[in-house]
PDB file of C-alpha atoms in Angstrom:
ATOM      1  CA  UNK X   1    -178.521  -7.553 -89.870  1.00  0.00           C
ATOM      2  CA  UNK X   2    -176.809  -8.362 -86.426  1.00  0.00           C
ATOM      3  CA  UNK X   3    -173.630  -7.272 -85.146  1.00  0.00           C
ATOM      4  CA  UNK X   4    -171.893 -10.049 -82.564  1.00  0.00           C
ATOM      5  CA  UNK X   5    -169.495  -7.897 -81.935  1.00  0.00           C
ATOM      6  CA  UNK X   6    -171.552  -5.175 -80.322  1.00  0.00           C
ATOM      7  CA  UNK X   7    -171.066  -5.296 -76.833  1.00  0.00           C
ATOM      8  CA  UNK X   8    -167.186  -5.302 -76.955  1.00  0.00           C
ATOM      9  CA  UNK X   9    -166.735  -2.272 -79.595  1.00  0.00           C
ATOM     10  CA  UNK X  10    -169.525  -0.052 -77.860  1.00  0.00           C
ATOM     11  CA  UNK X  11    -168.317  -1.102 -74.422  1.00  0.00           C
ATOM     12  CA  UNK X  12    -164.724   0.760 -75.879  1.00  0.00           C
ATOM     13  CA  UNK X  13    -165.372   3.445 -77.681  1.00  0.00           C
ATOM     14  CA  UNK X  14    -167.938   4.929 -74.873  1.00  0.00           C
ATOM     15  CA  UNK X  15    -164.321   4.577 -72.759  1.00  0.00           C
ATOM     16  CA  UNK X  16    -162.552   6.236 -75.410  1.00  0.00           C
ATOM     17  CA  UNK X  17    -164.425   8.859 -76.781  1.00  0.00           C
ATOM     18  CA  UNK X  18    -165.746  11.578 -74.557  1.00  0.00           C
ATOM     19  CA  UNK X  19    -169.265  12.022 -72.283  1.00  0.00           C
ATOM     20  CA  UNK X  20    -172.081  13.245 -74.912  1.00  0.00           C
ATOM     21  CA  UNK X  21    -174.011  14.190 -71.717  1.00  0.00           C
ATOM     22  CA  UNK X  22    -176.646  11.652 -71.109  1.00  0.00           C
ATOM     23  CA  UNK X  23    -178.086  10.649 -68.326  1.00  0.00           C
ATOM     24  CA  UNK X  24    -178.328   7.188 -67.402  1.00  0.00           C
ATOM     25  CA  UNK X  25    -180.721   5.403 -64.721  1.00  0.00           C
ATOM     26  CA  UNK X  26    -179.752   2.777 -61.816  1.00  0.00           C
ATOM     27  CA  UNK X  27    -177.027   4.849 -60.725  1.00  0.00           C
ATOM     28  CA  UNK X  28    -175.735   3.062 -57.916  1.00  0.00           C
ATOM     29  CA  UNK X  29    -174.967   4.475 -54.296  1.00  0.00           C
ATOM     30  CA  UNK X  30    -170.906   4.978 -54.985  1.00  0.00           C
ATOM     31  CA  UNK X  31    -170.890   5.614 -50.850  1.00  0.00           C
ATOM     32  CA  UNK X  32    -171.302   1.780 -50.593  1.00  0.00           C
ATOM     33  CA  UNK X  33    -168.628   0.201 -53.302  1.00  0.00           C
ATOM     34  CA  UNK X  34    -166.062   2.451 -52.578  1.00  0.00           C
ATOM     35  CA  UNK X  35    -163.414   2.746 -49.770  1.00  0.00           C
ATOM     36  CA  UNK X  36    -161.559   6.495 -49.276  1.00  0.00           C
ATOM     37  CA  UNK X  37    -158.362   6.344 -48.575  1.00  0.00           C
ATOM     38  CA  UNK X  38    -157.940   9.467 -46.517  1.00  0.00           C
ATOM     39  CA  UNK X  39    -154.426   8.778 -45.676  1.00  0.00           C
ATOM     40  CA  UNK X  40    -153.470   8.654 -48.993  1.00  0.00           C
ATOM     41  CA  UNK X  41    -154.784  12.549 -50.005  1.00  0.00           C
ATOM     42  CA  UNK X  42    -153.905  14.365 -53.035  1.00  0.00           C
ATOM     43  CA  UNK X  43    -153.658  18.720 -51.377  1.00  0.00           C
ATOM     44  CA  UNK X  44    -153.751  20.811 -54.328  1.00  0.00           C
ATOM     45  CA  UNK X  45    -154.393  24.810 -54.445  1.00  0.00           C
ATOM     46  CA  UNK X  46    -157.620  26.016 -55.915  1.00  0.00           C
ATOM     47  CA  UNK X  47    -157.263  29.572 -57.934  1.00  0.00           C
ATOM     48  CA  UNK X  48    -159.146  30.614 -55.884  1.00  0.00           C
ATOM     49  CA  UNK X  49    -155.989  29.796 -52.937  1.00  0.00           C
ATOM     50  CA  UNK X  50    -158.326  27.099 -51.221  1.00  0.00           C
ATOM     51  CA  UNK X  51    -156.467  24.214 -50.075  1.00  0.00           C
ATOM     52  CA  UNK X  52    -158.379  21.132 -51.934  1.00  0.00           C
ATOM     53  CA  UNK X  53    -158.283  17.665 -50.820  1.00  0.00           C
ATOM     54  CA  UNK X  54    -159.144  14.458 -52.661  1.00  0.00           C
ATOM     55  CA  UNK X  55    -158.111  10.804 -52.121  1.00  0.00           C
ATOM     56  CA  UNK X  56    -155.285   9.620 -54.720  1.00  0.00           C
ATOM     57  CA  UNK X  57    -157.540   6.335 -55.900  1.00  0.00           C
ATOM     58  CA  UNK X  58    -160.568   4.446 -53.890  1.00  0.00           C
ATOM     59  CA  UNK X  59    -161.171   0.658 -53.302  1.00  0.00           C
ATOM     60  CA  UNK X  60    -164.435  -1.170 -55.077  1.00  0.00           C
ATOM     61  CA  UNK X  61    -165.795  -2.998 -52.139  1.00  0.00           C
ATOM     62  CA  UNK X  62    -167.838  -5.741 -54.491  1.00  0.00           C
ATOM     63  CA  UNK X  63    -167.973  -7.238 -57.808  1.00  0.00           C
ATOM     64  CA  UNK X  64    -169.270  -5.160 -60.245  1.00  0.00           C
ATOM     65  CA  UNK X  65    -171.182  -6.530 -63.598  1.00  0.00           C
ATOM     66  CA  UNK X  66    -171.322  -5.248 -67.171  1.00  0.00           C
ATOM     67  CA  UNK X  67    -174.880  -4.588 -66.312  1.00  0.00           C
ATOM     68  CA  UNK X  68    -173.840  -2.685 -63.237  1.00  0.00           C
ATOM     69  CA  UNK X  69    -170.572  -1.423 -64.548  1.00  0.00           C
ATOM     70  CA  UNK X  70    -171.803   2.070 -66.296  1.00  0.00           C
ATOM     71  CA  UNK X  71    -174.235   2.739 -63.232  1.00  0.00           C
ATOM     72  CA  UNK X  72    -171.023   2.462 -60.991  1.00  0.00           C
ATOM     73  CA  UNK X  73    -169.256   4.494 -63.117  1.00  0.00           C
ATOM     74  CA  UNK X  74    -171.463   7.301 -62.713  1.00  0.00           C
ATOM     75  CA  UNK X  75    -172.383   7.151 -59.093  1.00  0.00           C
ATOM     76  CA  UNK X  76    -168.524   7.472 -58.039  1.00  0.00           C
ATOM     77  CA  UNK X  77    -168.066  10.793 -61.347  1.00  0.00           C
ATOM     78  CA  UNK X  78    -171.161  12.398 -59.369  1.00  0.00           C
ATOM     79  CA  UNK X  79    -169.676  11.805 -55.902  1.00  0.00           C
ATOM     80  CA  UNK X  80    -165.667  12.474 -56.656  1.00  0.00           C
ATOM     81  CA  UNK X  81    -166.880  15.536 -59.110  1.00  0.00           C
ATOM     82  CA  UNK X  82    -166.473  18.359 -57.325  1.00  0.00           C
ATOM     83  CA  UNK X  83    -163.918  17.238 -54.827  1.00  0.00           C
ATOM     84  CA  UNK X  84    -161.433  16.896 -57.397  1.00  0.00           C
ATOM     85  CA  UNK X  85    -159.619  19.880 -59.384  1.00  0.00           C
ATOM     86  CA  UNK X  86    -160.861  19.345 -62.813  1.00  0.00           C
ATOM     87  CA  UNK X  87    -164.071  17.864 -64.377  1.00  0.00           C
ATOM     88  CA  UNK X  88    -164.615  14.280 -63.656  1.00  0.00           C
ATOM     89  CA  UNK X  89    -166.136  11.698 -66.239  1.00  0.00           C
ATOM     90  CA  UNK X  90    -165.763   8.032 -66.465  1.00  0.00           C
ATOM     91  CA  UNK X  91    -163.820   8.796 -69.443  1.00  0.00           C
ATOM     92  CA  UNK X  92    -161.166  10.565 -67.979  1.00  0.00           C
ATOM     93  CA  UNK X  93    -160.956   8.187 -65.212  1.00  0.00           C
ATOM     94  CA  UNK X  94    -160.881   5.437 -67.615  1.00  0.00           C
ATOM     95  CA  UNK X  95    -158.318   6.376 -69.297  1.00  0.00           C
ATOM     96  CA  UNK X  96    -156.476   7.144 -65.698  1.00  0.00           C
ATOM     97  CA  UNK X  97    -156.800   3.235 -65.198  1.00  0.00           C
ATOM     98  CA  UNK X  98    -156.177   1.693 -68.857  1.00  0.00           C
ATOM     99  CA  UNK X  99    -156.482  -1.790 -67.353  1.00  0.00           C
ATOM    100  CA  UNK X 100    -160.533  -1.372 -66.956  1.00  0.00           C
ATOM    101  CA  UNK X 101    -160.406  -1.027 -71.100  1.00  0.00           C
ATOM    102  CA  UNK X 102    -158.473  -4.746 -70.796  1.00  0.00           C
ATOM    103  CA  UNK X 103    -160.851  -6.117 -68.999  1.00  0.00           C
ATOM    104  CA  UNK X 104    -163.737  -4.921 -71.077  1.00  0.00           C
ATOM    105  CA  UNK X 105    -161.862  -5.855 -73.941  1.00  0.00           C
ATOM    106  CA  UNK X 106    -161.457  -9.224 -72.522  1.00  0.00           C
ATOM    107  CA  UNK X 107    -165.260 -10.003 -71.712  1.00  0.00           C
ATOM    108  CA  UNK X 108    -165.205 -10.217 -75.984  1.00  0.00           C
ATOM    109  CA  UNK X 109    -167.562 -13.551 -77.062  1.00  0.00           C
ATOM    110  CA  UNK X 110    -165.078 -14.605 -79.236  1.00  0.00           C
ATOM    111  CA  UNK X 111    -161.925 -13.976 -77.235  1.00  0.00           C
ATOM    112  CA  UNK X 112    -163.318 -16.138 -74.237  1.00  0.00           C
ATOM    113  CA  UNK X 113    -164.408 -19.031 -77.196  1.00  0.00           C
ATOM    114  CA  UNK X 114    -160.837 -18.979 -78.080  1.00  0.00           C
ATOM    115  CA  UNK X 115    -160.317 -19.626 -73.896  1.00  0.00           C
ATOM    116  CA  UNK X 116    -162.564 -22.304 -74.097  1.00  0.00           C
ATOM    117  CA  UNK X 117    -165.434 -20.003 -72.185  1.00  0.00           C
ATOM    118  CA  UNK X 118    -168.781 -19.650 -73.532  1.00  0.00           C
ATOM    119  CA  UNK X 119    -170.747 -17.362 -71.917  1.00  0.00           C
ATOM    120  CA  UNK X 120    -174.309 -16.590 -72.876  1.00  0.00           C
ATOM    121  CA  UNK X 121    -174.786 -13.336 -71.364  1.00  0.00           C
ATOM    122  CA  UNK X 122    -171.809 -11.236 -71.401  1.00  0.00           C
ATOM    123  CA  UNK X 123    -173.833  -9.008 -69.143  1.00  0.00           C
ATOM    124  CA  UNK X 124    -172.743 -11.039 -65.935  1.00  0.00           C
ATOM    125  CA  UNK X 125    -169.576 -10.987 -66.906  1.00  0.00           C
ATOM    126  CA  UNK X 126    -167.609  -9.342 -63.939  1.00  0.00           C
ATOM    127  CA  UNK X 127    -165.218  -6.309 -64.682  1.00  0.00           C
ATOM    128  CA  UNK X 128    -164.653  -4.449 -61.369  1.00  0.00           C
ATOM    129  CA  UNK X 129    -163.750  -6.948 -58.828  1.00  0.00           C
ATOM    130  CA  UNK X 130    -163.879  -6.539 -55.044  1.00  0.00           C
ATOM    131  CA  UNK X 131    -160.656  -4.837 -53.621  1.00  0.00           C
ATOM    132  CA  UNK X 132    -159.664  -3.695 -57.267  1.00  0.00           C
ATOM    133  CA  UNK X 133    -158.861   0.101 -57.389  1.00  0.00           C
ATOM    134  CA  UNK X 134    -159.377   3.387 -59.295  1.00  0.00           C
ATOM    135  CA  UNK X 135    -156.743   6.285 -59.399  1.00  0.00           C
ATOM    136  CA  UNK X 136    -157.702   9.568 -59.559  1.00  0.00           C
ATOM    137  CA  UNK X 137    -155.217  11.331 -61.936  1.00  0.00           C
ATOM    138  CA  UNK X 138    -153.540  14.460 -60.937  1.00  0.00           C
ATOM    139  CA  UNK X 139    -154.034  18.122 -61.941  1.00  0.00           C
ATOM    140  CA  UNK X 140    -151.851  17.586 -64.748  1.00  0.00           C
ATOM    141  CA  UNK X 141    -152.127  13.734 -65.312  1.00  0.00           C
ATOM    142  CA  UNK X 142    -156.218  14.877 -66.119  1.00  0.00           C
ATOM    143  CA  UNK X 143    -154.984  17.883 -68.225  1.00  0.00           C
ATOM    144  CA  UNK X 144    -152.820  15.646 -70.374  1.00  0.00           C
ATOM    145  CA  UNK X 145    -155.882  13.296 -70.841  1.00  0.00           C
ATOM    146  CA  UNK X 146    -158.291  15.304 -71.607  1.00  0.00           C
ATOM    147  CA  UNK X 147    -155.959  16.755 -74.454  1.00  0.00           C
ATOM    148  CA  UNK X 148    -155.494  13.231 -75.326  1.00  0.00           C
ATOM    149  CA  UNK X 149    -159.529  12.545 -75.637  1.00  0.00           C
ATOM    150  CA  UNK X 150    -160.207  15.676 -77.585  1.00  0.00           C
ATOM    151  CA  UNK X 151    -157.807  13.971 -80.228  1.00  0.00           C
ATOM    152  CA  UNK X 152    -159.476  10.648 -80.788  1.00  0.00           C
ATOM    153  CA  UNK X 153    -160.958   9.892 -84.071  1.00  0.00           C
ATOM    154  CA  UNK X 154    -162.848   6.416 -85.443  1.00  0.00           C
ATOM    155  CA  UNK X 155    -161.820   5.156 -89.423  1.00  0.00           C
ATOM    156  CA  UNK X 156    -164.569   2.734 -90.698  1.00  0.00           C
ATOM    157  CA  UNK X 157    -162.585   1.260 -93.535  1.00  0.00           C
ATOM    158  CA  UNK X 158    -165.862  -0.455 -95.767  1.00  0.00           C
ATOM    159  CA  UNK X 159    -164.326  -3.092 -97.943  1.00  0.00           C
ATOM    160  CA  UNK X 160    -161.655  -3.918 -95.037  1.00  0.00           C
ATOM    161  CA  UNK X 161    -164.424  -4.710 -92.623  1.00  0.00           C
ATOM    162  CA  UNK X 162    -162.121  -2.424 -90.001  1.00  0.00           C
ATOM    163  CA  UNK X 163    -163.122  -0.183 -87.573  1.00  0.00           C
ATOM    164  CA  UNK X 164    -160.083   1.455 -86.238  1.00  0.00           C
ATOM    165  CA  UNK X 165    -159.714   3.822 -83.395  1.00  0.00           C
ATOM    166  CA  UNK X 166    -157.083   6.894 -84.067  1.00  0.00           C
ATOM    167  CA  UNK X 167    -155.106   9.236 -80.853  1.00  0.00           C
ATOM    168  CA  UNK X 168    -153.388  11.426 -83.601  1.00  0.00           C
ATOM    169  CA  UNK X 169    -151.781   9.187 -86.211  1.00  0.00           C
ATOM    170  CA  UNK X 170    -151.300   6.698 -83.250  1.00  0.00           C
ATOM    171  CA  UNK X 171    -153.768   3.699 -83.999  1.00  0.00           C
ATOM    172  CA  UNK X 172    -155.003   2.311 -80.462  1.00  0.00           C
ATOM    173  CA  UNK X 173    -157.904   0.159 -81.641  1.00  0.00           C
ATOM    174  CA  UNK X 174    -158.578  -2.206 -84.549  1.00  0.00           C
ATOM    175  CA  UNK X 175    -162.419  -4.226 -84.669  1.00  0.00           C
ATOM    176  CA  UNK X 176    -163.719  -6.381 -87.470  1.00  0.00           C
ATOM    177  CA  UNK X 177    -167.377  -4.855 -87.983  1.00  0.00           C
ATOM    178  CA  UNK X 178    -170.381  -5.465 -90.448  1.00  0.00           C
ATOM    179  CA  UNK X 179    -171.193  -3.408 -92.767  1.00  0.00           C
ATOM    180  CA  UNK X 180    -174.024  -2.876 -95.262  1.00  0.00           C
ATOM    181  CA  UNK X 181    -175.492  -4.966 -98.085  1.00  0.00           C
ATOM    182  CA  UNK X 182    -175.191  -4.223-101.636  1.00  0.00           C
ATOM    183  CA  UNK X 183    -179.113  -3.513-102.450  1.00  0.00           C
ATOM    184  CA  UNK X 184    -181.738  -1.985-101.682  1.00  0.00           C
ATOM    185  CA  UNK X 185    -184.697  -3.459 -99.114  1.00  0.00           C
ATOM    186  CA  UNK X 186    -188.005  -2.825 -97.808  1.00  0.00           C
ATOM    187  CA  UNK X 187    -187.702  -1.642 -93.993  1.00  0.00           C
ATOM    188  CA  UNK X 188    -190.736  -1.609 -91.945  1.00  0.00           C
ATOM    189  CA  UNK X 189    -188.905   0.777 -89.602  1.00  0.00           C
ATOM    190  CA  UNK X 190    -188.363   3.310 -91.851  1.00  0.00           C
ATOM    191  CA  UNK X 191    -191.803   2.291 -93.984  1.00  0.00           C
ATOM    192  CA  UNK X 192    -190.108   2.925 -97.292  1.00  0.00           C
ATOM    193  CA  UNK X 193    -187.394   0.756 -99.779  1.00  0.00           C
ATOM    194  CA  UNK X 194    -184.085   1.263 -98.521  1.00  0.00           C
ATOM    195  CA  UNK X 195    -180.513   1.321 -99.764  1.00  0.00           C
ATOM    196  CA  UNK X 196    -178.826  -0.569 -97.468  1.00  0.00           C
ATOM    197  CA  UNK X 197    -175.479   0.560 -97.976  1.00  0.00           C
ATOM    198  CA  UNK X 198    -172.557   1.815 -95.407  1.00  0.00           C
ATOM    199  CA  UNK X 199    -172.744   5.703 -96.055  1.00  0.00           C
ATOM    200  CA  UNK X 200    -169.786   7.266 -96.116  1.00  0.00           C
ATOM    201  CA  UNK X 201    -168.682  10.836 -95.034  1.00  0.00           C
ATOM    202  CA  UNK X 202    -167.222  12.584 -91.905  1.00  0.00           C
ATOM    203  CA  UNK X 203    -169.818  12.385 -88.688  1.00  0.00           C
ATOM    204  CA  UNK X 204    -169.388  12.617 -85.302  1.00  0.00           C
ATOM    205  CA  UNK X 205    -170.886  10.749 -82.400  1.00  0.00           C
ATOM    206  CA  UNK X 206    -174.060  12.670 -80.987  1.00  0.00           C
ATOM    207  CA  UNK X 207    -175.145  10.332 -78.530  1.00  0.00           C
ATOM    208  CA  UNK X 208    -174.170   7.571 -76.163  1.00  0.00           C
ATOM    209  CA  UNK X 209    -176.805   4.619 -75.511  1.00  0.00           C
ATOM    210  CA  UNK X 210    -175.291   2.437 -72.394  1.00  0.00           C
ATOM    211  CA  UNK X 211    -178.242   0.022 -72.199  1.00  0.00           C
ATOM    212  CA  UNK X 212    -179.378  -1.012 -75.995  1.00  0.00           C
ATOM    213  CA  UNK X 213    -182.688  -2.216 -76.906  1.00  0.00           C
ATOM    214  CA  UNK X 214    -182.089  -3.953 -80.371  1.00  0.00           C
ATOM    215  CA  UNK X 215    -184.524  -4.579 -83.542  1.00  0.00           C
ATOM    216  CA  UNK X 216    -185.117  -6.090 -86.880  1.00  0.00           C
ATOM    217  CA  UNK X 217    -185.158  -3.028 -89.014  1.00  0.00           C
ATOM    218  CA  UNK X 218    -186.875  -5.420 -91.958  1.00  0.00           C
ATOM    219  CA  UNK X 219    -190.280  -6.354 -89.851  1.00  0.00           C
ATOM    220  CA  UNK X 220    -189.374  -3.944 -87.231  1.00  0.00           C
ATOM    221  CA  UNK X 221    -189.556  -6.787 -84.471  1.00  0.00           C
ATOM    222  CA  UNK X 222    -187.747  -6.703 -81.148  1.00  0.00           C
ATOM    223  CA  UNK X 223    -185.357  -9.353 -80.562  1.00  0.00           C
ATOM    224  CA  UNK X 224    -183.160 -10.630 -77.646  1.00  0.00           C
ATOM    225  CA  UNK X 225    -180.189 -13.103 -78.382  1.00  0.00           C
ATOM    226  CA  UNK X 226    -178.012 -13.248 -81.662  1.00  0.00           C
ATOM    227  CA  UNK X 227    -176.977 -16.710 -83.123  1.00  0.00           C
ATOM    228  CA  UNK X 228    -172.781 -15.824 -82.923  1.00  0.00           C
ATOM    229  CA  UNK X 229    -170.123 -16.911 -85.925  1.00  0.00           C
ATOM    230  CA  UNK X 230    -170.179 -20.249 -84.177  1.00  0.00           C
ATOM    231  CA  UNK X 231    -173.941 -21.058 -84.678  1.00  0.00           C
ATOM    232  CA  UNK X 232    -174.189 -20.526 -80.899  1.00  0.00           C
ATOM    233  CA  UNK X 233    -177.168 -18.356 -79.462  1.00  0.00           C
ATOM    234  CA  UNK X 234    -176.421 -15.464 -76.722  1.00  0.00           C
ATOM    235  CA  UNK X 235    -178.086 -13.072 -75.008  1.00  0.00           C
ATOM    236  CA  UNK X 236    -177.653  -9.470 -77.122  1.00  0.00           C
TER     237      UNK X 236
END
């Protein structure tokens, strides 16, 4: 089963859900890619009484594609986590800069097709452009954002083929998704006959994968492209 919207939904889930502490490869050098604006420092006092200053924002120094995005964000977090008066994460940074979520959403294949733009490799799409700025929230704002992140949850409605993301009882996003099949089938990857229906119940996100590989569970072979609903083929 090929999930044509996996990149679009997956990226937004990573933005909206809390980090699982996954170590990532290919972290880029933030010193080369962002400019600190020392003239716009925020001054705060730590619990020990020490004065702390950190930038209000940083400016991206060159274009960042989807393939570089997660490594770039990790590098920014790694560089500034010890400077800001709260635990910094890519999720917190993105909640403080919601325009980036909109940019990521607009890299969706089908949104681009509606604009008469065909994209063969979504990973090459630019999500952060040179001179874009990322704001660091102040302590009170960061605390508020962290509180809302703890109240974010996912609902998958199988009959509707819909995935919804909520914050408390407020609906944030709705996505069309693919679900299982009403049949049993032998899967090489499981080496057994498997019920193909989507399992119901409650669960939680235990891991995130920012550079996934894709395998056909029926024959165990890796695949690199997918046929979209419009019959056009693109990279995964």
